[in-house]
Amino acid sequence: MFRQANPYDELVERATSETLTSENWDLNLTICDKVQREADSNGPRDAVLSATKRLNHRNANVVLYVLTLLESLVKNCGINVHREVASRALTSNLVKVLNDKTVHESVKRRILELIQQWVLEFRHDPSLGLMEETYQQLRAQNFHFPNPQKPEKKELTQAERQREEEELQLALALSLSAEELQKTQRAAPSSASQGPKDSTGGGQSVDGPARRAAPGGEPARAQVRALYDFIASEPGELGFARGDVINVMDSSYKDWWKGEHKGRTGIFPVNYVEKVLPAPDPVAEADAEAHVLAEARKVERLLQILHSIDPARDNLSDNQELMDLYHATLAVRPKLVLLIKTYNQRKQELLNLNEKFGRARLKYNAMVESSVAMYQAGPAGPSLGSSRRTAASPAGVPTTAAGTGGSGTATAVPGARVW
C-alpha cells in the first residue's frame, strides 16, 4: 500500500548535507562499497535514484556534493551503475537543472564537465548511448562544454605498450574480418546462381575488394577524429582543430599518442579524440536496420504475454516462450540504441547544414538588397523629356511644366515650338 523507503536515502542525505564544508569521502566510499555488494540486486538503481532526487535541492553546495557522489559511483561501481547514470531519469533531470536560470553557474559547469566525461567513458558501449544523445542535444542548444585537461605524459611500460598494440591490431582485424564476411555473404548467392566465370570474362574474385582495401599488403592505419581544439603548447605536440582526422602512428605514452596531420607529426592527448570506425557499408546498414525492425513482432508478442499474466498467480520462469522472447528482445537493445545514435548524428548533421544554408541565404539576400539600393540611390541626372523642352525653348523664355505648380499645360509662346 505504501511505497517502500529507499535504503540509500539516509546515506545519500548525509553524504550531501548542506551543513558540510567539503566532500565527505568516507561516506561516498561507503555508499560505493554498499552498491558493489548489492550490484546484482537493486543497489545501483536505488543509489542513483536517491542521488537524482537531491539534484533538485536549492542549495548549490548540496547539488555539487551530489555530482561528486555520482562521479564516484561511476568510477567505482561498474556497468550496472553506468546504465542507471545513462538512463532517461537522470539525464533528463540534468538537462532540467541546466535549463533552470536560478541554478548557480558553478553547478552548470560541473554538470557539463561530468556529461562530457561520461560520454568519453561510455562511448564504447552502445547501450549507454543516451548520454551521447544528451551531449549532442545540449550542444545543439549552444551549451559550451569545457575542453578536457591535458593528461600527464607518463611513458608506457613495455607490457602496457604491447597490450595496447595488440588491442589496436585486434580491433582492426575484427573490422576487416567483418567487412570481408559481409562481402562474401553478398557474393555467395550471385556466385551460386551464375556459376563459375572464366578469368578472362571480366569476373571478379571475392577477395578482390579486400585486396584493394589494403593495397600492397599494408595494414590499414588507424585514425582518430578530434573532439576539441588542441593548441600545441610544447615542442613535439601536434595541434589540431575540432573535427580534424589524425592518422595514428604510435602509442608511446599512456595517455598520449603519436600522429600525423597535414604533413606534421607529434603527440596529442587521447582524451581529445575519438576513434574513427571504418566507413559503414550501406548494404550492411540496411540489413541491420531490417533485422532490428523485424524484431518488433517479438516485442509486441512479449507485451501481449505480459499483459495476460497475473504475477500473483503465474510463475514467470515457467513460461518458456516468455523467457525466450525476453532474451531475444534484450539482445536487440544494443543494436537499436546504435541505430538511434546513428540517425541522431545524421539528423544533427542535416540540421547544421540547414542552419548554414539559412545563414548563407539571408546574407545573400541582404547583399542583393544592398546592391540594388545603392544602384537606385545613384546621382540623378535630368530626364530625357525635360532636356528636350529646355533645348527647344529660346533663352530667357520661361516654360511651365506639368506637376510643378502650373496649370498642367505649357504656355504657348509666339515663335516657340510647343512639345
Coordinates of C-alpha atoms in Angstrom, one line a residue:
M1 CA 0.0 0.0 0.0
F2 CA 2.8 2.4 0.9
R3 CA 6.0 2.7 -1.2
Q4 CA 9.0 1.1 0.5
A5 CA 11.6 3.6 1.7
N6 CA 14.8 3.8 -0.4
P7 CA 17.5 2.2 1.7
Y8 CA 20.1 4.7 0.3
D9 CA 18.2 7.9 1.2
E10 CA 19.7 8.4 4.6
L11 CA 23.3 7.7 3.5
V12 CA 23.0 10.0 0.4
E13 CA 21.5 12.8 2.5
R14 CA 24.4 12.6 5.0
A15 CA 26.9 12.5 2.2
T16 CA 25.4 15.6 0.5
S17 CA 24.3 17.5 3.6
E18 CA 24.1 21.3 3.3
T19 CA 26.0 21.5 6.7
L20 CA 29.1 20.0 5.1
T21 CA 32.1 22.3 4.4
S22 CA 33.7 19.8 1.9
E23 CA 33.0 16.4 0.4
N24 CA 32.6 13.6 2.8
W25 CA 34.8 11.0 1.1
D26 CA 34.4 8.4 3.8
L27 CA 30.6 8.3 3.2
N28 CA 31.0 8.5 -0.6
L29 CA 33.2 5.4 -0.5
T30 CA 30.8 3.7 2.0
I31 CA 28.0 4.2 -0.5
C32 CA 30.2 2.8 -3.3
D33 CA 31.0 -0.3 -1.3
K34 CA 27.4 -0.9 -0.5
V35 CA 26.4 -0.6 -4.1
Q36 CA 29.1 -3.0 -5.2
R37 CA 27.9 -5.6 -2.7
E38 CA 24.3 -5.2 -4.0
A39 CA 25.3 -4.9 -7.7
D40 CA 23.1 -7.9 -8.6
S41 CA 20.0 -6.5 -6.8
N42 CA 18.6 -3.0 -6.7
G43 CA 21.7 -1.3 -5.2
P44 CA 22.7 0.6 -8.3
R45 CA 19.2 1.8 -9.1
D46 CA 18.4 2.8 -5.5
A47 CA 21.6 4.7 -5.1
V48 CA 21.3 6.7 -8.4
L49 CA 17.6 7.3 -7.8
S50 CA 18.3 8.7 -4.3
A51 CA 21.1 11.0 -5.7
T52 CA 18.8 12.1 -8.5
K53 CA 16.2 13.4 -6.1
R54 CA 18.9 15.5 -4.4
L55 CA 19.7 17.2 -7.7
N56 CA 16.6 19.4 -7.2
H57 CA 17.9 20.9 -4.0
R58 CA 18.1 24.7 -3.9
N59 CA 21.4 24.8 -2.2
A60 CA 24.2 24.8 -4.8
N61 CA 26.7 23.1 -2.5
V62 CA 24.3 20.1 -2.0
V63 CA 24.0 19.7 -5.8
L64 CA 27.8 19.8 -6.1
Y65 CA 28.2 17.1 -3.5
V66 CA 25.6 15.0 -5.3
L67 CA 27.5 15.4 -8.6
T68 CA 30.7 14.3 -6.8
L69 CA 28.9 11.3 -5.4
L70 CA 27.7 10.3 -8.9
E71 CA 31.2 10.7 -10.3
S72 CA 32.5 8.3 -7.5
L73 CA 29.8 5.8 -8.3
V74 CA 30.6 5.8 -12.0
K75 CA 34.3 5.3 -11.3
N76 CA 34.0 2.6 -8.7
C77 CA 30.8 0.6 -9.3
G78 CA 30.8 -0.8 -12.9
I79 CA 28.3 -1.3 -15.7
N80 CA 25.1 -1.6 -13.6
V81 CA 25.7 1.9 -12.2
H82 CA 26.7 3.1 -15.7
R83 CA 23.3 2.0 -17.0
E84 CA 21.5 3.9 -14.3
V85 CA 23.5 7.1 -14.8
A86 CA 22.9 6.9 -18.6
S87 CA 19.2 6.4 -18.0
R88 CA 16.4 8.8 -19.1
A89 CA 15.6 9.5 -15.5
L90 CA 19.0 11.0 -14.6
T91 CA 19.9 12.6 -18.0
S92 CA 16.5 14.4 -18.2
N93 CA 17.0 15.7 -14.7
L94 CA 20.5 17.0 -15.6
V95 CA 19.1 18.8 -18.6
K96 CA 16.3 20.3 -16.4
V97 CA 18.9 21.7 -14.0
L98 CA 20.9 23.2 -16.8
N99 CA 17.9 25.0 -18.2
D100 CA 17.0 26.4 -14.8
K101 CA 18.0 30.1 -14.8
T102 CA 18.1 30.2 -11.0
V103 CA 20.8 27.5 -10.7
H104 CA 24.3 28.7 -9.9
E105 CA 26.8 28.8 -12.8
S106 CA 29.3 26.6 -10.9
V107 CA 26.7 23.8 -10.8
K108 CA 26.0 24.1 -14.5
R109 CA 29.7 24.0 -15.3
R110 CA 30.2 20.9 -13.2
I111 CA 27.2 19.1 -14.9
L112 CA 28.6 19.9 -18.3
E113 CA 32.0 18.7 -17.3
L114 CA 30.6 15.4 -16.0
I115 CA 28.4 14.8 -19.0
Q116 CA 31.4 15.2 -21.3
Q117 CA 33.5 12.9 -19.1
W118 CA 30.8 10.2 -19.1
V119 CA 30.4 10.4 -22.9
L120 CA 34.1 9.6 -23.2
E121 CA 33.8 6.8 -20.7
F122 CA 30.6 5.3 -22.2
R123 CA 31.4 5.7 -25.9
H124 CA 32.4 2.0 -26.4
D125 CA 29.1 0.7 -25.1
P126 CA 26.1 1.3 -27.4
S127 CA 23.6 0.5 -24.6
L128 CA 24.8 3.7 -22.9
G129 CA 24.2 5.9 -25.9
L130 CA 21.6 8.1 -24.2
M131 CA 24.5 10.0 -22.6
E132 CA 25.9 10.8 -26.0
E133 CA 22.4 11.8 -27.2
T134 CA 22.1 14.2 -24.2
Y135 CA 25.5 15.6 -25.0
Q136 CA 24.6 16.3 -28.7
Q137 CA 21.2 17.8 -27.6
L138 CA 22.9 20.2 -25.2
R139 CA 25.5 21.2 -27.9
A140 CA 22.6 22.0 -30.2
Q141 CA 21.2 24.3 -27.5
N142 CA 24.5 26.1 -27.5
F143 CA 25.8 24.9 -24.2
H144 CA 29.6 25.2 -24.1
F145 CA 31.5 22.2 -22.8
P146 CA 34.9 22.8 -21.3
N147 CA 38.0 21.3 -23.0
P148 CA 39.3 18.3 -21.1
Q149 CA 42.5 18.7 -19.1
K150 CA 45.7 17.5 -20.8
P151 CA 46.9 14.3 -19.1
E152 CA 50.4 14.0 -17.8
K153 CA 53.0 12.5 -20.1
K154 CA 53.7 9.2 -18.4
E155 CA 55.6 6.7 -20.5
L156 CA 54.1 3.2 -21.0
T157 CA 55.8 0.1 -19.7
Q158 CA 56.8 -2.5 -22.4
A159 CA 53.9 -4.7 -21.3
E160 CA 51.3 -1.9 -21.5
R161 CA 52.6 -0.8 -24.9
Q162 CA 52.4 -4.3 -26.2
R163 CA 48.9 -4.8 -24.8
E164 CA 47.7 -1.5 -26.4
E165 CA 49.2 -2.5 -29.7
E166 CA 47.6 -5.9 -29.6
E167 CA 44.2 -4.3 -28.8
L168 CA 44.6 -1.9 -31.7
Q169 CA 45.5 -4.6 -34.1
L170 CA 42.7 -6.8 -32.9
A171 CA 40.2 -4.0 -33.4
L172 CA 41.5 -3.5 -37.0
A173 CA 41.4 -7.3 -37.7
L174 CA 37.9 -7.6 -36.4
S175 CA 36.6 -4.7 -38.6
L176 CA 38.4 -6.1 -41.7
S177 CA 37.1 -9.6 -41.0
A178 CA 33.5 -8.4 -40.6
E179 CA 33.8 -6.5 -43.8
E180 CA 35.2 -9.5 -45.7
L181 CA 32.5 -11.7 -44.2
Q182 CA 29.7 -9.3 -45.4
K183 CA 31.2 -9.2 -48.9
T184 CA 31.5 -13.0 -49.0
Q185 CA 27.9 -13.4 -48.0
R186 CA 26.6 -11.0 -50.6
A187 CA 28.8 -12.6 -53.3
A188 CA 27.7 -16.2 -52.5
P189 CA 24.1 -16.0 -53.8
S190 CA 25.2 -14.5 -57.1
S191 CA 28.1 -17.0 -57.5
A192 CA 25.7 -19.9 -56.9
S193 CA 23.2 -18.7 -59.4
Q194 CA 25.6 -17.6 -62.2
G195 CA 28.1 -20.4 -61.8
P196 CA 31.9 -20.0 -62.2
K197 CA 33.1 -17.4 -64.6
D198 CA 36.1 -17.5 -66.9
S199 CA 39.1 -15.5 -65.6
T200 CA 39.1 -13.6 -68.9
G201 CA 35.4 -12.9 -68.8
G202 CA 35.5 -9.9 -66.6
G203 CA 34.6 -11.9 -63.5
Q204 CA 35.9 -10.6 -60.1
S205 CA 37.1 -12.8 -57.3
V206 CA 35.6 -12.5 -53.9
D207 CA 38.8 -11.3 -52.3
G208 CA 39.4 -8.6 -54.8
P209 CA 37.8 -5.8 -52.8
A210 CA 39.7 -6.9 -49.7
R211 CA 43.0 -6.6 -51.6
R212 CA 42.0 -3.1 -52.8
A213 CA 41.2 -2.1 -49.3
A214 CA 44.8 -2.6 -48.3
P215 CA 47.0 -2.1 -51.4
G216 CA 50.4 -3.5 -51.4
G217 CA 49.6 -5.7 -48.4
E218 CA 50.0 -2.8 -46.0
P219 CA 47.9 -2.9 -42.8
A220 CA 45.2 -0.2 -42.5
R221 CA 46.2 2.8 -40.5
A222 CA 44.1 3.7 -37.5
Q223 CA 42.6 7.1 -37.5
V224 CA 41.0 9.3 -34.8
R225 CA 38.8 12.4 -35.0
A226 CA 39.4 15.5 -32.9
L227 CA 36.6 16.2 -30.4
Y228 CA 38.0 19.6 -29.3
D229 CA 40.5 22.1 -30.5
F230 CA 44.0 21.3 -29.2
I231 CA 46.7 24.1 -29.3
A232 CA 50.2 22.7 -29.1
S233 CA 52.0 24.4 -26.2
E234 CA 55.2 22.4 -26.1
P235 CA 57.7 21.2 -28.7
G236 CA 56.7 17.9 -30.2
E237 CA 52.9 18.3 -29.7
L238 CA 50.6 18.1 -32.6
G239 CA 47.9 20.8 -32.7
F240 CA 44.6 20.4 -34.5
A241 CA 41.1 21.8 -34.7
R242 CA 37.8 20.1 -33.8
G243 CA 36.7 17.7 -36.5
D244 CA 40.2 17.1 -37.9
V245 CA 41.1 13.5 -38.7
I246 CA 44.6 12.4 -37.4
N247 CA 46.5 9.3 -38.6
V248 CA 47.7 7.3 -35.6
M249 CA 51.4 6.4 -35.9
D250 CA 52.3 5.1 -32.4
S251 CA 51.2 5.0 -28.8
S252 CA 54.4 5.8 -27.0
Y253 CA 52.7 7.3 -23.9
K254 CA 49.9 6.0 -21.8
D255 CA 47.5 9.0 -22.4
W256 CA 49.3 10.4 -25.5
W257 CA 49.5 9.0 -29.0
K258 CA 51.8 10.0 -31.8
G259 CA 50.0 11.0 -35.0
E260 CA 50.3 12.7 -38.4
H261 CA 48.1 15.5 -39.7
K262 CA 48.6 17.7 -42.7
G263 CA 52.2 16.7 -43.0
R264 CA 53.0 17.4 -39.4
T265 CA 53.8 14.8 -36.8
G266 CA 53.7 14.9 -33.0
I267 CA 52.0 13.6 -29.9
F268 CA 48.4 14.5 -28.8
P269 CA 46.2 13.7 -25.8
V270 CA 44.0 10.7 -26.2
N271 CA 41.1 12.3 -24.4
Y272 CA 40.8 14.9 -27.1
V273 CA 39.9 12.4 -29.8
E274 CA 37.7 9.5 -30.7
K275 CA 38.4 6.6 -32.9
V276 CA 37.2 6.7 -36.5
L277 CA 35.4 3.5 -37.4
P278 CA 35.6 2.1 -40.9
A279 CA 33.2 3.6 -43.3
P280 CA 29.8 1.8 -42.9
D281 CA 28.6 -0.5 -45.7
P282 CA 25.2 0.8 -46.9
V283 CA 24.0 -2.7 -47.6
A284 CA 25.1 -4.0 -44.2
E285 CA 23.5 -0.9 -42.5
A286 CA 20.2 -1.6 -44.3
D287 CA 20.4 -5.3 -43.3
A288 CA 21.0 -4.4 -39.7
E289 CA 18.1 -1.9 -39.7
A290 CA 15.8 -4.5 -41.3
H291 CA 16.8 -7.1 -38.7
V292 CA 16.0 -4.7 -35.8
L293 CA 12.7 -3.7 -37.3
A294 CA 11.8 -7.4 -37.8
E295 CA 12.2 -7.9 -34.1
A296 CA 9.3 -5.6 -33.5
R297 CA 6.9 -8.5 -33.8
K298 CA 8.7 -10.3 -30.9
V299 CA 8.4 -7.1 -28.8
E300 CA 4.7 -6.9 -29.5
R301 CA 4.2 -10.6 -28.7
L302 CA 6.2 -10.2 -25.4
L303 CA 3.9 -7.3 -24.4
Q304 CA 0.8 -9.4 -25.2
I305 CA 2.1 -12.2 -22.9
L306 CA 3.0 -9.8 -20.1
H307 CA -0.5 -8.2 -20.2
S308 CA -2.1 -11.7 -20.0
I309 CA -0.1 -12.8 -17.0
D310 CA -1.1 -12.4 -13.4
P311 CA 2.2 -12.1 -11.3
A312 CA 0.4 -13.1 -8.2
R313 CA -0.9 -16.4 -9.7
D314 CA 1.5 -17.3 -12.6
N315 CA 5.2 -18.2 -12.3
L316 CA 7.1 -16.2 -15.0
S317 CA 10.0 -18.7 -15.0
D318 CA 7.7 -21.5 -16.1
N319 CA 6.7 -19.7 -19.3
Q320 CA 9.4 -20.7 -21.7
E321 CA 8.0 -18.6 -24.6
L322 CA 8.2 -15.5 -22.3
M323 CA 11.8 -16.3 -21.3
D324 CA 12.8 -16.8 -24.9
L325 CA 11.1 -13.7 -26.2
Y326 CA 12.6 -11.6 -23.3
H327 CA 16.2 -12.7 -24.0
A328 CA 15.7 -12.3 -27.8
T329 CA 14.5 -8.7 -27.4
L330 CA 17.2 -7.9 -24.9
A331 CA 19.8 -8.9 -27.4
V332 CA 18.3 -6.4 -29.9
R333 CA 18.5 -3.4 -27.5
P334 CA 22.2 -2.5 -28.1
K335 CA 21.6 -2.6 -31.9
L336 CA 18.5 -0.4 -31.5
V337 CA 20.5 2.1 -29.4
L338 CA 23.3 2.1 -32.1
L339 CA 20.7 2.8 -34.8
I340 CA 19.2 5.6 -32.8
K341 CA 22.7 7.1 -32.2
T342 CA 23.5 6.8 -36.0
Y343 CA 20.3 8.5 -37.1
N344 CA 20.6 11.2 -34.4
Q345 CA 24.1 12.1 -35.7
R346 CA 22.8 12.2 -39.2
K347 CA 19.8 14.4 -38.1
Q348 CA 22.2 16.7 -36.3
E349 CA 24.4 17.0 -39.4
L350 CA 21.4 17.8 -41.6
L351 CA 20.2 20.4 -39.1
N352 CA 23.6 22.0 -39.0
L353 CA 23.7 22.0 -42.8
N354 CA 20.2 23.6 -43.0
E355 CA 21.3 26.2 -40.5
K356 CA 24.4 27.1 -42.6
F357 CA 22.2 27.3 -45.7
G358 CA 19.8 29.6 -43.9
R359 CA 22.6 31.9 -42.9
A360 CA 24.0 31.9 -46.4
R361 CA 20.6 32.7 -47.9
L362 CA 20.0 35.6 -45.6
K363 CA 23.4 37.0 -46.2
Y364 CA 23.0 36.7 -50.0
N365 CA 19.6 38.4 -49.9
A366 CA 21.0 41.2 -47.8
M367 CA 23.8 41.7 -50.2
V368 CA 21.5 41.8 -53.2
E369 CA 19.1 44.3 -51.5
S370 CA 22.1 46.5 -50.5
S371 CA 23.4 46.4 -54.1
V372 CA 20.0 47.3 -55.6
A373 CA 19.6 50.1 -53.1
M374 CA 23.0 51.6 -53.9
Y375 CA 22.2 51.5 -57.7
Q376 CA 18.8 53.2 -57.2
A377 CA 20.3 55.9 -54.9
G378 CA 22.9 56.9 -57.5
P379 CA 23.4 60.5 -58.9
A380 CA 20.1 61.6 -60.6
G381 CA 20.5 63.3 -63.9
P382 CA 17.9 65.3 -65.9
S383 CA 15.2 63.2 -67.6
L384 CA 15.1 62.9 -71.4
G385 CA 11.8 64.8 -71.7
S386 CA 13.0 67.8 -69.6
S387 CA 16.2 68.1 -71.5
R388 CA 14.3 68.3 -74.8
R389 CA 12.0 71.0 -73.5
T390 CA 14.9 73.0 -72.3
A391 CA 16.7 72.7 -75.5
A392 CA 13.7 73.7 -77.6
S393 CA 12.8 76.9 -75.6
P394 CA 14.6 80.1 -76.5
A395 CA 16.9 81.6 -73.9
G396 CA 15.1 83.7 -71.3
V397 CA 11.6 82.3 -72.2
P398 CA 10.0 80.5 -69.2
T399 CA 8.1 77.3 -69.6
T400 CA 5.7 75.8 -67.1
A401 CA 6.0 72.0 -66.8
A402 CA 3.1 69.9 -65.5
G403 CA 3.3 69.0 -61.9
T404 CA 5.5 72.0 -60.9
G405 CA 2.8 74.4 -59.8
G406 CA 1.4 75.5 -63.2
S407 CA -1.9 74.7 -64.8
G408 CA -0.6 71.4 -66.2
T409 CA -0.1 72.7 -69.8
A410 CA 2.7 74.5 -71.4
T411 CA 2.2 78.2 -72.2
A412 CA 2.2 79.0 -76.0
V413 CA 4.9 81.5 -76.8
P414 CA 5.0 83.1 -80.3
G415 CA 7.8 81.8 -82.3
A416 CA 8.4 79.0 -79.8
R417 CA 7.8 75.4 -80.6
V418 CA 5.5 73.6 -78.2
W419 CA 6.2 69.9 -77.4

